[in-house]
Amino acid sequence: MTGRGVRGRLDTEDRDEKEAPGVADDSGRRDGPREARPARGPGDPRGGERDGGGRHGAERNDVDRHDVDRDDVDRGDVDRDDVDRHDLDRHDLDLEEALALVRDPDPHATHSGPRSRRDPGAQVPVPDHGPADAGPSPTAASAPPGPGHHARHRATSWPDARAIAERAALSAPRREPVDVPPEAALGLVLAAPLTALTDLPSFDSSAMDGWAVAGPGPWDVREEGILAGQAEPTALTDGAAVRIATGARVPADTTAVLRSEHGRIDDKGRLHAAVPQAPGSARAGGTPAVVPGQDIRPRGQECHAGDQLLPPGVQVSPAVLGLAAAAGYDTLRVVPRPRVDVLILGDELLTEGLPKDGLIRDALGPMLPPWLHALGAEVVAVRRLGDDAEALFDAVRTSDADLIVTTGGTASGPVDHVHPILRRVGAELLVDGVKVRPGHPMLLARTREDQHLVGLPGNPLAAVSGLLTLAEPLLRVLAGRAAPEPYALPVESSAHGHPHDTRLIPVVVGADRVVPLHYNGPAMLRGIAAADALAVVPPGGGHSGQELELLDLPWGVAG
Ligand SMILES: Nc1nc2c(c(=O)[nH]1)N[C@H]1C(S)=C(S)[C@@H](COP(=O)(O)OP(=O)(O)OC[C@H]3O[C@@H](n4cnc5c(N)ncnc54)[C@H](O)[C@@H]3O)O[C@H]1N2
Ligand code: MOO
């Protein structure tokens, strides 16, 4: 808004602004209510939570088959009845859905109350599983794994995994800032302060269409008017006026600008100031005094050349692009986007048409590049490598990206090549499995001093989990972006958790609470596609009304 700071002359334009109704709420994004959500019909993926269910009513407690692992059952963490119920339902439902009906008998049993908004990492202590949980230090994680190597004992806690990814990026060599044209700067971070290259406005200009006047009225009106964009107009003499357009340079010795609706030309061609008519009144007012400086934007009102307009570290938004252009910039100095190679693994993937003969559509190829871009990356290449170990080896060995993202192949199946290839290239495993559901086989490795690899599990929602757990902090730091303020909202209904691991569930964010979505199984994207955020459910689950930390999806915020 103009004219709130130091200024030489009274600007009546500002008075109007102050009186303007509907001034935007400048409180934090989370303090104001979000857009009201429409009521949902029965076919709506978000609807069933509210109507309590139907066949999919229990899916908020979605547990994939891997959650109910032998360890859990052996320790009695999963109720036998629930497992039996799951067995009975199996005939009706497809496997994913059936297993989604397995629920923790008492999701409240192990939680220890709401977490702090400020300390999302302060989760319920994970029960001691003996040596299995002792866990290696993150940097010592490159022990030689064998089959089944991604077992629980190697897994890193979810908050630690994110911290390790952040630290990995902090210890990587910085890339030099680059000067890019404005269209390439959007979403990047300023690497240098944005310093005004000119006064703004750079000349005294008219804030309104009307007349530039000198001295008290009435005024003789010059024949030639002044339009925006015209160079130095002839100075006014006392008692003279000239027609002027908004944004035009005011002539020297102008006292004020009289808005066109506040002036009247008499039959002798002289200009008089006239107060605006009150609504419903037929009477034009008298001749008011013209306030010196009114409706003139003085040079330097917004800034002077050399003023710092924005500090380094600010993310370039459309508004920043506008400001930079106004202040005289043709290029902006920014932190370059970290370059990412995406390697899609799996012989079973089709890139078009309907799934057939055991083949499925590749859901990650279309999803990851724009998502990575929204996280600050430049996706250099997306390559589909099938389950070819040599092709993966070559692709990793020859990549000069800052980050390689692989999809699939993280587990210990016969064609899960990611671990063996990382060993072959001599990578250092920083994170080898994370105590998070879905997505626990995700991994992070340092392949070279200046290159990392994030291995995303193949199950699509598990891949999203890996993206936000490992790739997001890494890319954020490499891109120079600030960490988002952690925030939390109460969950509308109890949120099923894993007994020992963090769980990420897609949610819709309302004004004062979040609503968990259905279809949150590891192979499903239906929930996340309708979601605003992922809620972080601590080990043991969250009770209705408990505050859950939220991870915004990057297209819900500046991208
Ligand atoms: N013995 C064990 N097996 C598995 C475990 C385990 O702990 N022990 N973990 C399971 C979990 S959890 C996950 S998640 C997966 C991760 O497996 P991978 O990363 O090796 O992924 P794949 O086996 O290649 O694929 C898993 C699944 O996802 C489908 N997929 C793969 N890529 C795509 C894609 N681009 N678009 C759509 N769908 C994709 C793939 O067809 C499989 O259905 O391992 C479990 N196994
Ligand atoms: O099935 Mo897994 O938990 O990583 O998605």
Coordinates of C-alpha atoms and ligand atoms in Angstrom, one line a residue:
M1 CA 0.0 0.0 0.0
T2 CA 1.4 3.4 -0.8
G3 CA 2.0 6.4 1.3
R4 CA 2.1 4.7 4.8
G5 CA 5.8 5.6 5.3
V6 CA 7.7 8.8 5.1
R7 CA 6.3 11.1 2.5
G8 CA 6.7 14.7 1.6
R9 CA 3.1 15.7 0.8
L10 CA -0.3 14.7 1.7
D11 CA -1.7 12.1 -0.6
T12 CA -5.5 12.0 -0.6
E13 CA -5.3 8.7 -2.5
D14 CA -4.1 7.2 0.8
R15 CA -6.9 8.7 2.8
D16 CA -9.3 6.9 0.5
E17 CA -7.4 3.7 0.9
K18 CA -7.7 3.9 4.6
E19 CA -11.4 4.3 4.4
A20 CA -11.8 1.5 1.9
P21 CA -14.0 -1.3 3.2
G22 CA -13.0 -4.9 3.1
V23 CA -9.4 -4.4 4.1
A24 CA -7.7 -7.8 3.8
D25 CA -7.1 -9.8 7.0
D26 CA -3.3 -9.7 7.4
S27 CA -3.3 -12.4 10.1
G28 CA -1.4 -15.6 9.4
R29 CA -2.7 -18.0 6.9
R30 CA -3.8 -20.5 9.5
D31 CA -5.6 -18.0 11.7
G32 CA -8.2 -17.1 9.1
P33 CA -10.8 -19.6 8.2
R34 CA -10.0 -21.6 5.1
E35 CA -12.5 -21.7 2.3
A36 CA -15.6 -23.4 3.5
R37 CA -15.8 -26.9 2.1
P38 CA -19.0 -27.9 0.3
A39 CA -21.1 -30.7 1.7
R40 CA -20.1 -34.0 0.1
G41 CA -22.2 -36.5 -1.6
P42 CA -22.1 -40.2 -1.2
G43 CA -19.9 -40.6 -4.2
D44 CA -17.4 -38.1 -2.8
P45 CA -14.2 -39.6 -1.5
R46 CA -14.2 -37.2 1.4
G47 CA -17.8 -37.8 2.3
G48 CA -18.0 -41.1 4.1
E49 CA -16.1 -40.0 7.2
R50 CA -19.0 -37.8 8.0
D51 CA -21.8 -40.2 7.3
G52 CA -20.0 -42.7 9.4
G53 CA -19.1 -45.3 6.9
G54 CA -20.8 -47.9 4.8
R55 CA -18.4 -50.5 3.5
H56 CA -15.5 -48.2 3.6
G57 CA -16.3 -46.6 6.9
A58 CA -13.3 -48.2 8.6
E59 CA -10.8 -47.1 6.1
R60 CA -9.8 -44.2 8.2
N61 CA -8.1 -46.9 10.2
D62 CA -6.5 -48.2 7.0
V63 CA -3.7 -50.6 7.9
D64 CA -1.8 -52.1 5.0
R65 CA -0.6 -55.6 5.2
H66 CA 2.9 -54.5 6.1
D67 CA 1.7 -52.8 9.2
V68 CA 0.3 -56.0 10.6
D69 CA 3.6 -57.6 10.4
R70 CA 4.6 -60.7 12.4
D71 CA 6.3 -58.6 15.0
D72 CA 3.1 -56.8 15.7
V73 CA 0.9 -59.8 15.9
D74 CA 3.4 -61.8 18.0
R75 CA 3.5 -59.0 20.5
G76 CA -0.2 -58.7 20.6
D77 CA -0.3 -55.2 19.2
V78 CA -3.0 -56.2 16.8
D79 CA -6.2 -57.7 18.2
R80 CA -6.7 -61.3 17.1
D81 CA -10.4 -60.5 16.5
D82 CA -9.5 -57.9 14.1
V83 CA -7.3 -60.2 12.1
D84 CA -10.1 -62.7 12.1
R85 CA -12.5 -60.2 10.9
H86 CA -10.1 -59.3 8.2
D87 CA -10.0 -62.9 7.2
L88 CA -13.8 -63.2 7.0
D89 CA -14.1 -60.1 4.9
R90 CA -11.4 -61.1 2.5
H91 CA -13.8 -62.7 0.1
D92 CA -15.8 -59.6 -0.4
L93 CA -13.1 -57.0 -0.8
D94 CA -10.0 -56.8 -2.7
L95 CA -6.9 -57.4 -0.7
E96 CA -6.0 -53.8 -0.2
E97 CA -9.4 -52.8 1.0
A98 CA -9.8 -55.9 3.2
L99 CA -6.6 -55.2 5.0
A100 CA -7.6 -51.6 5.3
L101 CA -10.3 -52.8 7.6
V102 CA -7.9 -54.2 10.1
R103 CA -7.9 -51.7 12.9
D104 CA -5.9 -51.3 16.0
P105 CA -8.2 -52.4 18.8
D106 CA -7.7 -49.3 20.8
P107 CA -6.1 -46.5 19.0
H108 CA -5.9 -44.5 22.2
A109 CA -4.0 -47.2 24.1
T110 CA -0.5 -45.9 23.6
H111 CA -0.7 -42.3 22.8
S112 CA 0.4 -39.9 25.4
G113 CA -1.7 -36.9 24.7
P114 CA -1.5 -34.0 22.2
R115 CA 1.9 -33.1 20.9
S116 CA 3.2 -29.6 21.0
R117 CA 2.5 -27.5 17.9
R118 CA 6.1 -26.4 18.1
D119 CA 7.6 -29.7 18.7
P120 CA 6.2 -32.1 16.2
G121 CA 9.1 -34.4 16.8
A122 CA 8.0 -34.9 20.4
Q123 CA 6.2 -38.1 19.7
V124 CA 5.2 -41.0 21.9
P125 CA 8.3 -42.9 23.0
V126 CA 8.8 -45.9 20.8
P127 CA 8.7 -49.1 22.8
D128 CA 12.1 -50.8 23.1
H129 CA 12.4 -53.6 20.7
G130 CA 15.7 -54.7 22.0
P131 CA 18.8 -54.6 19.8
A132 CA 16.5 -54.1 16.8
D133 CA 15.7 -50.6 17.9
A134 CA 19.1 -49.5 19.0
G135 CA 19.5 -48.2 15.4
P136 CA 22.7 -47.2 13.8
S137 CA 23.7 -43.6 13.8
P138 CA 22.6 -42.1 10.5
T139 CA 26.0 -41.6 9.1
A140 CA 27.1 -45.1 9.9
A141 CA 24.3 -46.7 8.0
S142 CA 26.2 -48.2 5.1
A143 CA 26.6 -51.7 6.6
P144 CA 26.3 -54.5 4.1
P145 CA 22.7 -55.5 3.9
G146 CA 21.6 -58.9 2.8
P147 CA 18.2 -60.1 1.8
G148 CA 15.5 -58.6 4.0
H149 CA 18.1 -56.0 5.0
H150 CA 15.5 -53.2 5.3
A151 CA 14.0 -54.8 8.3
R152 CA 12.8 -52.8 11.2
H153 CA 16.2 -52.8 13.0
R154 CA 17.8 -50.5 10.5
A155 CA 15.0 -48.0 10.3
T156 CA 15.4 -44.4 11.4
S157 CA 12.6 -42.6 13.2
W158 CA 10.5 -40.2 11.1
P159 CA 11.7 -37.0 12.7
D160 CA 15.3 -38.1 12.6
A161 CA 15.0 -39.1 8.9
R162 CA 13.8 -35.6 8.0
A163 CA 16.6 -34.0 10.1
I164 CA 19.2 -36.3 8.4
A165 CA 17.9 -35.3 5.0
E166 CA 18.2 -31.6 5.9
R167 CA 21.7 -32.0 7.3
A168 CA 22.8 -34.0 4.2
A169 CA 21.8 -31.0 2.1
L170 CA 23.5 -28.6 4.4
S171 CA 26.7 -30.5 4.2
A172 CA 26.6 -30.6 0.3
P173 CA 28.7 -28.0 -1.5
R174 CA 26.7 -24.9 -2.3
R175 CA 25.9 -24.1 -5.9
E176 CA 26.8 -20.6 -7.1
P177 CA 23.9 -18.2 -7.4
V178 CA 22.7 -17.5 -10.9
D179 CA 21.2 -14.5 -12.7
V180 CA 18.0 -15.5 -14.4
P181 CA 15.3 -13.6 -16.3
P182 CA 12.2 -13.0 -14.3
E183 CA 10.2 -15.8 -15.9
A184 CA 12.8 -18.3 -14.7
A185 CA 12.9 -16.9 -11.2
L186 CA 9.4 -17.7 -10.0
G187 CA 9.5 -20.0 -7.0
L188 CA 13.2 -19.6 -6.5
V189 CA 14.9 -17.9 -3.6
L190 CA 16.7 -14.6 -3.8
A191 CA 20.4 -15.1 -3.4
A192 CA 21.0 -11.3 -3.0
P193 CA 19.0 -8.5 -1.5
L194 CA 16.6 -6.9 -3.8
T195 CA 17.9 -3.3 -3.8
A196 CA 16.0 -0.6 -5.5
L197 CA 17.8 0.5 -8.7
T198 CA 15.7 3.7 -8.8
D199 CA 13.5 5.9 -6.8
L200 CA 9.9 4.8 -6.9
P201 CA 8.0 6.6 -8.2
S202 CA 10.9 7.8 -10.2
F203 CA 9.3 11.2 -10.8
D204 CA 6.4 13.2 -9.2
S205 CA 3.3 11.8 -10.9
S206 CA -0.4 12.2 -10.8
A207 CA -2.4 9.7 -8.8
M208 CA -5.6 10.6 -10.6
D209 CA -7.1 11.7 -13.9
G210 CA -7.9 15.4 -13.6
W211 CA -5.9 18.6 -13.7
A212 CA -2.6 19.6 -12.4
V213 CA -3.1 23.0 -10.9
A214 CA -0.8 25.8 -9.6
G215 CA -1.9 28.1 -6.8
P216 CA -5.5 28.7 -5.7
G217 CA -8.3 28.5 -8.3
P218 CA -10.0 29.3 -10.5
W219 CA -7.5 28.3 -13.1
D220 CA -6.9 28.9 -16.7
V221 CA -6.6 25.6 -18.5
R222 CA -3.8 25.0 -20.9
E223 CA -4.8 23.5 -24.2
E224 CA -2.4 20.5 -24.4
G225 CA -3.0 17.8 -21.8
I226 CA -0.3 15.5 -20.3
L227 CA -0.4 11.8 -20.8
A228 CA 1.4 9.0 -18.9
G229 CA 4.7 8.3 -20.6
Q230 CA 5.4 11.9 -21.7
A231 CA 8.8 13.4 -20.9
E232 CA 9.3 16.6 -19.0
P233 CA 6.1 18.8 -19.4
T234 CA 6.3 22.6 -19.3
A235 CA 6.2 24.1 -15.8
L236 CA 2.9 25.6 -14.6
T237 CA 2.5 29.2 -13.7
D238 CA 0.4 30.4 -10.8
G239 CA -3.3 30.3 -11.7
A240 CA -2.8 27.8 -14.5
A241 CA -4.0 24.2 -14.8
V242 CA -3.4 21.4 -17.3
R243 CA -5.4 18.3 -18.0
I244 CA -3.4 15.3 -16.7
A245 CA -3.7 11.5 -16.8
T246 CA -3.0 9.1 -14.0
G247 CA 0.6 8.2 -13.9
A248 CA 1.7 11.2 -16.0
R249 CA 4.6 13.3 -14.8
V250 CA 3.3 16.5 -13.1
P251 CA 4.8 19.7 -14.4
A252 CA 7.1 21.7 -12.2
D253 CA 5.4 24.1 -9.8
T254 CA 2.2 22.0 -9.6
T255 CA 0.5 22.5 -6.3
A256 CA -2.0 19.7 -6.5
V257 CA -4.0 17.5 -8.7
L258 CA -7.7 18.1 -8.9
R259 CA -9.6 14.9 -9.8
S260 CA -11.8 15.2 -12.9
E261 CA -14.9 14.6 -10.9
H262 CA -14.0 17.4 -8.5
G263 CA -13.6 20.1 -11.1
R264 CA -16.0 22.1 -13.2
I265 CA -15.2 24.3 -16.3
D266 CA -17.3 27.5 -16.5
D267 CA -18.5 28.9 -19.7
K268 CA -15.4 31.1 -20.0
G269 CA -13.3 27.9 -19.9
R270 CA -12.0 28.4 -16.4
L271 CA -11.6 25.5 -14.0
H272 CA -13.2 25.6 -10.5
A273 CA -12.9 23.1 -7.7
A274 CA -16.3 21.7 -6.7
V275 CA -17.0 19.4 -3.7
P276 CA -18.6 16.1 -4.7
Q277 CA -22.3 16.0 -4.5
A278 CA -23.7 14.2 -1.5
P279 CA -25.8 11.2 -2.5
G280 CA -29.4 12.4 -3.2
S281 CA -28.4 16.0 -3.1
A282 CA -28.9 18.2 -6.2
R283 CA -26.6 20.9 -4.9
A284 CA -23.1 21.2 -6.0
G285 CA -20.9 22.5 -3.2
G286 CA -18.9 25.6 -3.0
T287 CA -15.3 26.0 -3.9
P288 CA -13.1 24.1 -1.4
A289 CA -9.5 24.9 -0.8
V290 CA -7.2 22.5 -2.7
V291 CA -4.9 20.8 -0.3
P292 CA -1.3 21.2 -1.5
G293 CA 0.1 17.9 -2.7
Q294 CA -3.2 16.2 -3.0
D295 CA -3.2 13.3 -5.5
I296 CA 0.4 13.8 -6.3
R297 CA 2.6 10.7 -5.9
P298 CA 5.9 12.3 -4.9
R299 CA 9.2 10.9 -6.3
G300 CA 10.7 8.3 -3.9
Q301 CA 7.4 7.9 -2.0
E302 CA 7.8 4.1 -2.0
C303 CA 11.6 3.8 -2.0
H304 CA 14.8 5.6 -2.9
A305 CA 17.5 4.1 -5.1
G306 CA 19.7 1.9 -2.9
D307 CA 16.9 1.0 -0.4
Q308 CA 16.7 -2.7 0.4
L309 CA 13.3 -3.8 -0.7
L310 CA 13.6 -7.5 0.2
P311 CA 16.3 -9.5 1.9
P312 CA 18.0 -12.6 0.5
G313 CA 16.2 -15.8 1.2
V314 CA 12.8 -14.5 0.1
Q315 CA 11.0 -16.8 -2.3
V316 CA 10.2 -15.2 -5.6
S317 CA 6.4 -14.8 -5.9
P318 CA 4.5 -13.1 -8.7
A319 CA 4.4 -10.0 -6.5
V320 CA 8.2 -10.1 -6.1
L321 CA 8.5 -10.3 -9.9
G322 CA 6.3 -7.2 -10.2
L323 CA 8.3 -5.3 -7.6
A324 CA 11.6 -6.2 -9.2
A325 CA 10.5 -5.1 -12.6
A326 CA 9.2 -1.8 -11.1
A327 CA 12.5 -1.3 -9.4
G328 CA 14.4 -1.7 -12.6
Y329 CA 15.5 -5.3 -12.7
D330 CA 15.9 -7.3 -15.9
T331 CA 17.4 -10.4 -14.2
L332 CA 17.3 -11.7 -10.6
R333 CA 20.0 -13.3 -8.7
V334 CA 18.7 -16.5 -7.2
V335 CA 19.7 -19.8 -5.7
P336 CA 19.5 -22.3 -8.7
R337 CA 17.0 -25.1 -8.6
P338 CA 18.7 -28.3 -7.5
R339 CA 18.8 -30.6 -10.5
V340 CA 17.0 -33.9 -10.2
D341 CA 17.1 -37.1 -12.3
V342 CA 14.1 -39.3 -11.8
L343 CA 14.6 -43.0 -12.5
I344 CA 11.4 -45.1 -12.7
L345 CA 12.0 -48.8 -12.1
G346 CA 9.7 -51.7 -12.8
D347 CA 9.1 -53.9 -15.8
E348 CA 5.4 -54.0 -15.0
L349 CA 4.8 -50.4 -15.9
L350 CA 2.8 -49.1 -18.8
T351 CA 2.8 -45.5 -19.9
E352 CA -0.5 -45.5 -21.7
G353 CA -3.8 -47.3 -22.0
L354 CA -5.5 -49.6 -19.6
P355 CA -3.8 -52.0 -17.2
K356 CA -3.7 -55.5 -18.7
D357 CA -2.0 -58.8 -18.4
G358 CA -0.6 -58.0 -14.9
L359 CA 0.9 -54.7 -16.1
I360 CA -0.2 -51.5 -14.5
R361 CA 0.0 -47.8 -15.4
D362 CA 3.0 -45.9 -14.1
A363 CA 1.5 -43.5 -11.6
L364 CA 4.8 -42.0 -10.5
G365 CA 6.2 -40.9 -13.8
P366 CA 3.4 -38.3 -14.3
M367 CA 3.3 -37.4 -10.6
L368 CA 6.8 -36.9 -9.5
P369 CA 8.2 -34.3 -11.9
P370 CA 5.7 -31.5 -11.2
W371 CA 5.8 -32.4 -7.5
L372 CA 9.5 -32.2 -7.4
H373 CA 9.3 -28.9 -9.3
A374 CA 6.9 -27.5 -6.7
L375 CA 9.5 -28.6 -4.1
G376 CA 12.1 -26.3 -5.8
A377 CA 13.8 -28.8 -8.1
E378 CA 14.5 -28.7 -11.8
V379 CA 13.8 -32.1 -13.2
V380 CA 16.4 -32.7 -15.7
A381 CA 15.4 -36.2 -16.9
V382 CA 12.7 -38.8 -16.3
R383 CA 14.0 -42.2 -17.3
R384 CA 12.1 -45.5 -17.3
L385 CA 14.6 -48.3 -16.7
G386 CA 12.5 -51.3 -16.1
D387 CA 14.0 -53.8 -13.7
D388 CA 17.4 -53.7 -15.5
A389 CA 20.2 -53.6 -12.9
E390 CA 22.8 -52.6 -15.4
A391 CA 20.7 -49.8 -16.7
L392 CA 20.2 -48.5 -13.1
F393 CA 23.9 -48.8 -12.4
D394 CA 24.8 -46.8 -15.5
A395 CA 22.1 -44.2 -14.8
V396 CA 23.3 -43.6 -11.3
R397 CA 27.0 -43.7 -12.2
T398 CA 26.6 -41.2 -15.1
S399 CA 24.1 -38.8 -13.5
D400 CA 25.4 -35.4 -12.8
A401 CA 22.2 -34.3 -11.0
D402 CA 22.3 -33.0 -7.4
L403 CA 19.7 -35.6 -6.5
I404 CA 18.7 -38.8 -8.1
V405 CA 15.2 -40.0 -7.2
T406 CA 14.4 -43.7 -7.9
T407 CA 11.0 -45.3 -7.6
G408 CA 10.5 -48.9 -6.7
G409 CA 13.1 -51.5 -6.1
T410 CA 13.8 -50.5 -2.5
A411 CA 12.6 -53.8 -0.9
S412 CA 14.3 -57.2 -1.1
G413 CA 12.5 -58.8 -3.9
P414 CA 14.4 -60.6 -6.7
V415 CA 14.4 -57.5 -8.9
D416 CA 14.8 -54.8 -6.2
H417 CA 18.1 -53.5 -7.4
V418 CA 18.4 -50.2 -5.5
H419 CA 20.4 -51.5 -2.5
P420 CA 22.8 -53.6 -4.6
I421 CA 23.5 -50.8 -7.0
L422 CA 24.1 -48.3 -4.2
R423 CA 26.7 -50.8 -2.8
R424 CA 28.3 -51.1 -6.3
V425 CA 28.7 -47.3 -6.7
G426 CA 30.1 -47.1 -3.2
A427 CA 27.3 -44.9 -1.9
E428 CA 26.9 -44.1 1.8
L429 CA 23.5 -45.0 3.2
L430 CA 22.3 -42.2 5.4
V431 CA 18.8 -43.5 5.9
D432 CA 17.9 -47.1 5.2
G433 CA 14.2 -47.5 6.1
V434 CA 12.1 -45.1 8.1
K435 CA 9.7 -45.8 10.9
V436 CA 6.8 -44.4 9.0
R437 CA 3.8 -45.9 7.3
P438 CA 3.4 -46.0 4.4
G439 CA 6.8 -45.9 2.9
H440 CA 9.0 -47.5 5.4
P441 CA 11.5 -49.0 2.9
M442 CA 12.4 -45.4 1.7
L443 CA 16.1 -44.6 1.8
L444 CA 18.6 -41.8 1.4
A445 CA 22.2 -42.2 0.2
R446 CA 25.1 -40.0 -0.5
T447 CA 26.3 -41.2 -3.9
R448 CA 29.0 -38.6 -4.3
E449 CA 30.2 -35.6 -2.3
D450 CA 27.8 -33.4 -4.2
Q451 CA 25.1 -35.9 -5.0
H452 CA 22.4 -37.7 -3.1
L453 CA 19.9 -40.4 -4.0
V454 CA 16.4 -40.8 -2.5
G455 CA 14.9 -44.2 -3.1
L456 CA 11.2 -44.0 -3.1
P457 CA 9.2 -47.2 -2.5
G458 CA 7.1 -48.3 -5.5
N459 CA 3.7 -48.2 -3.9
P460 CA 2.5 -44.8 -4.9
L461 CA 1.4 -43.4 -1.6
A462 CA 4.5 -44.8 0.0
A463 CA 6.4 -42.9 -2.7
V464 CA 4.6 -39.7 -1.6
S465 CA 5.6 -40.4 1.9
G466 CA 9.2 -40.7 0.9
L467 CA 9.0 -37.6 -1.2
L468 CA 7.8 -35.5 1.8
T469 CA 10.0 -37.3 4.4
L470 CA 13.4 -37.3 2.6
A471 CA 13.2 -35.4 -0.7
E472 CA 11.4 -32.3 0.6
P473 CA 13.9 -31.4 3.4
L474 CA 16.8 -32.1 1.1
L475 CA 15.5 -30.1 -1.8
R476 CA 14.3 -27.3 0.4
V477 CA 17.7 -26.7 1.8
L478 CA 19.4 -27.1 -1.6
A479 CA 17.0 -24.6 -3.0
G480 CA 17.6 -22.2 -0.1
R481 CA 14.0 -22.2 1.0
A482 CA 13.0 -21.6 4.6
A483 CA 11.5 -24.4 6.6
P484 CA 7.7 -24.1 6.8
E485 CA 6.4 -23.1 10.1
P486 CA 5.2 -26.3 11.7
Y487 CA 1.5 -26.2 12.4
A488 CA -1.1 -28.6 13.8
L489 CA -4.8 -28.8 13.9
P490 CA -7.2 -31.1 15.8
V491 CA -8.3 -34.2 14.0
E492 CA -12.0 -34.6 13.6
S493 CA -12.1 -38.3 14.3
S494 CA -9.6 -40.7 15.9
A495 CA -6.7 -41.4 13.5
H496 CA -5.5 -44.9 13.4
G497 CA -1.8 -45.2 14.0
H498 CA 0.9 -47.8 13.7
P499 CA 1.9 -49.3 17.1
H500 CA 5.5 -48.2 16.7
D501 CA 5.8 -46.0 13.6
T502 CA 4.7 -42.6 12.6
R503 CA 1.8 -42.7 10.1
L504 CA 1.1 -40.1 7.4
I505 CA -2.5 -39.9 6.3
P506 CA -4.1 -37.6 3.7
V507 CA -6.5 -35.1 5.2
V508 CA -8.8 -32.3 4.2
V509 CA -8.0 -29.1 6.2
G510 CA -11.0 -27.2 7.5
A511 CA -11.1 -23.9 9.4
D512 CA -10.3 -25.5 12.7
R513 CA -9.8 -29.2 12.2
V514 CA -8.7 -31.8 9.8
V515 CA -10.7 -34.6 8.3
P516 CA -8.9 -37.9 7.5
L517 CA -9.6 -39.2 4.1
H518 CA -10.4 -42.7 2.9
Y519 CA -8.3 -44.7 0.5
N520 CA -5.1 -44.0 2.2
G521 CA -3.6 -47.5 1.6
P522 CA 0.0 -47.5 0.4
A523 CA -0.9 -48.4 -3.1
M524 CA -3.7 -45.8 -3.3
L525 CA -3.7 -42.3 -4.6
R526 CA -7.4 -41.6 -4.3
G527 CA -7.1 -40.1 -0.9
I528 CA -4.1 -37.9 -1.5
A529 CA -5.5 -36.6 -4.8
A530 CA -8.4 -35.2 -2.8
A531 CA -6.3 -34.0 0.1
D532 CA -4.9 -30.6 1.3
A533 CA -2.2 -32.0 3.5
L534 CA -0.8 -35.1 5.1
A535 CA -1.4 -35.4 8.8
V536 CA 1.4 -36.9 11.0
V537 CA -0.1 -39.5 13.3
P538 CA 2.2 -40.4 16.1
P539 CA 3.0 -44.0 16.9
G540 CA -0.1 -45.4 18.7
G541 CA -2.5 -43.2 16.8
G542 CA -4.4 -40.0 17.6
H543 CA -7.6 -39.6 19.4
S544 CA -10.5 -37.4 18.2
G545 CA -9.6 -33.8 18.8
Q546 CA -5.9 -34.4 19.1
E547 CA -3.7 -31.9 17.4
L548 CA -1.8 -33.4 14.5
E549 CA 1.1 -31.9 12.7
L550 CA 0.3 -31.2 9.1
L551 CA 2.5 -31.3 6.0
D552 CA 1.1 -29.1 3.4
L553 CA 1.0 -30.3 -0.2
P554 CA 3.2 -27.9 -2.2
W555 CA 0.5 -26.8 -4.6
G556 CA -1.5 -25.5 -1.6
V557 CA 1.2 -23.0 -0.9
A558 CA 3.5 -20.8 -3.0
G559 CA 5.0 -23.1 -5.6
Ligands
LIG1 N1 9.5 -59.0 2.3 C1 9.1 -57.8 2.3 N2 8.5 -57.3 1.2 C2 8.1 -56.0 1.2 C3 8.3 -55.2 2.3 C4 9.0 -55.7 3.4 O1 9.2 -55.0 4.4 N3 9.4 -57.0 3.3 N4 7.9 -53.9 2.2 C5 6.8 -53.7 1.4 C6 6.5 -52.3 1.3 S1 6.0 -51.5 2.7 C7 6.6 -51.6 0.1 S2 6.2 -50.0 0.0 C8 7.1 -52.2 -1.1 C9 8.3 -51.4 -1.6 O2 8.7 -52.1 -2.6 P1 9.7 -51.5 -3.7 O3 10.2 -50.1 -3.4 O4 10.7 -52.5 -3.9 O5 8.8 -51.4 -4.9 P2 8.3 -52.4 -6.0 O6 8.4 -53.8 -5.4 O7 9.0 -52.1 -7.2 O8 6.8 -52.0 -6.2 C10 5.9 -52.1 -5.1 C11 4.5 -51.9 -5.7 O9 4.4 -50.7 -6.3 C12 4.0 -50.8 -7.6 N5 4.7 -49.7 -8.4 C13 6.0 -49.7 -8.6 N6 6.3 -48.6 -9.3 C14 5.2 -48.0 -9.6 C15 4.8 -46.9 -10.4 N7 5.7 -46.1 -11.0 N8 3.5 -46.6 -10.5 C16 2.6 -47.4 -9.9 N9 2.9 -48.4 -9.2 C17 4.1 -48.8 -9.0 C18 4.5 -52.1 -8.0 O10 3.9 -52.6 -9.1 C19 4.2 -52.9 -6.8 O11 2.8 -53.2 -6.7 O12 7.7 -53.5 -0.8 C20 6.9 -54.3 0.0 N10 7.5 -55.6 0.1
MOO2 O1 3.4 -50.7 1.8 MO1 4.8 -49.7 2.2 O2 4.3 -49.2 3.9 O3 6.0 -48.5 2.4 O4 3.8 -48.6 1.5

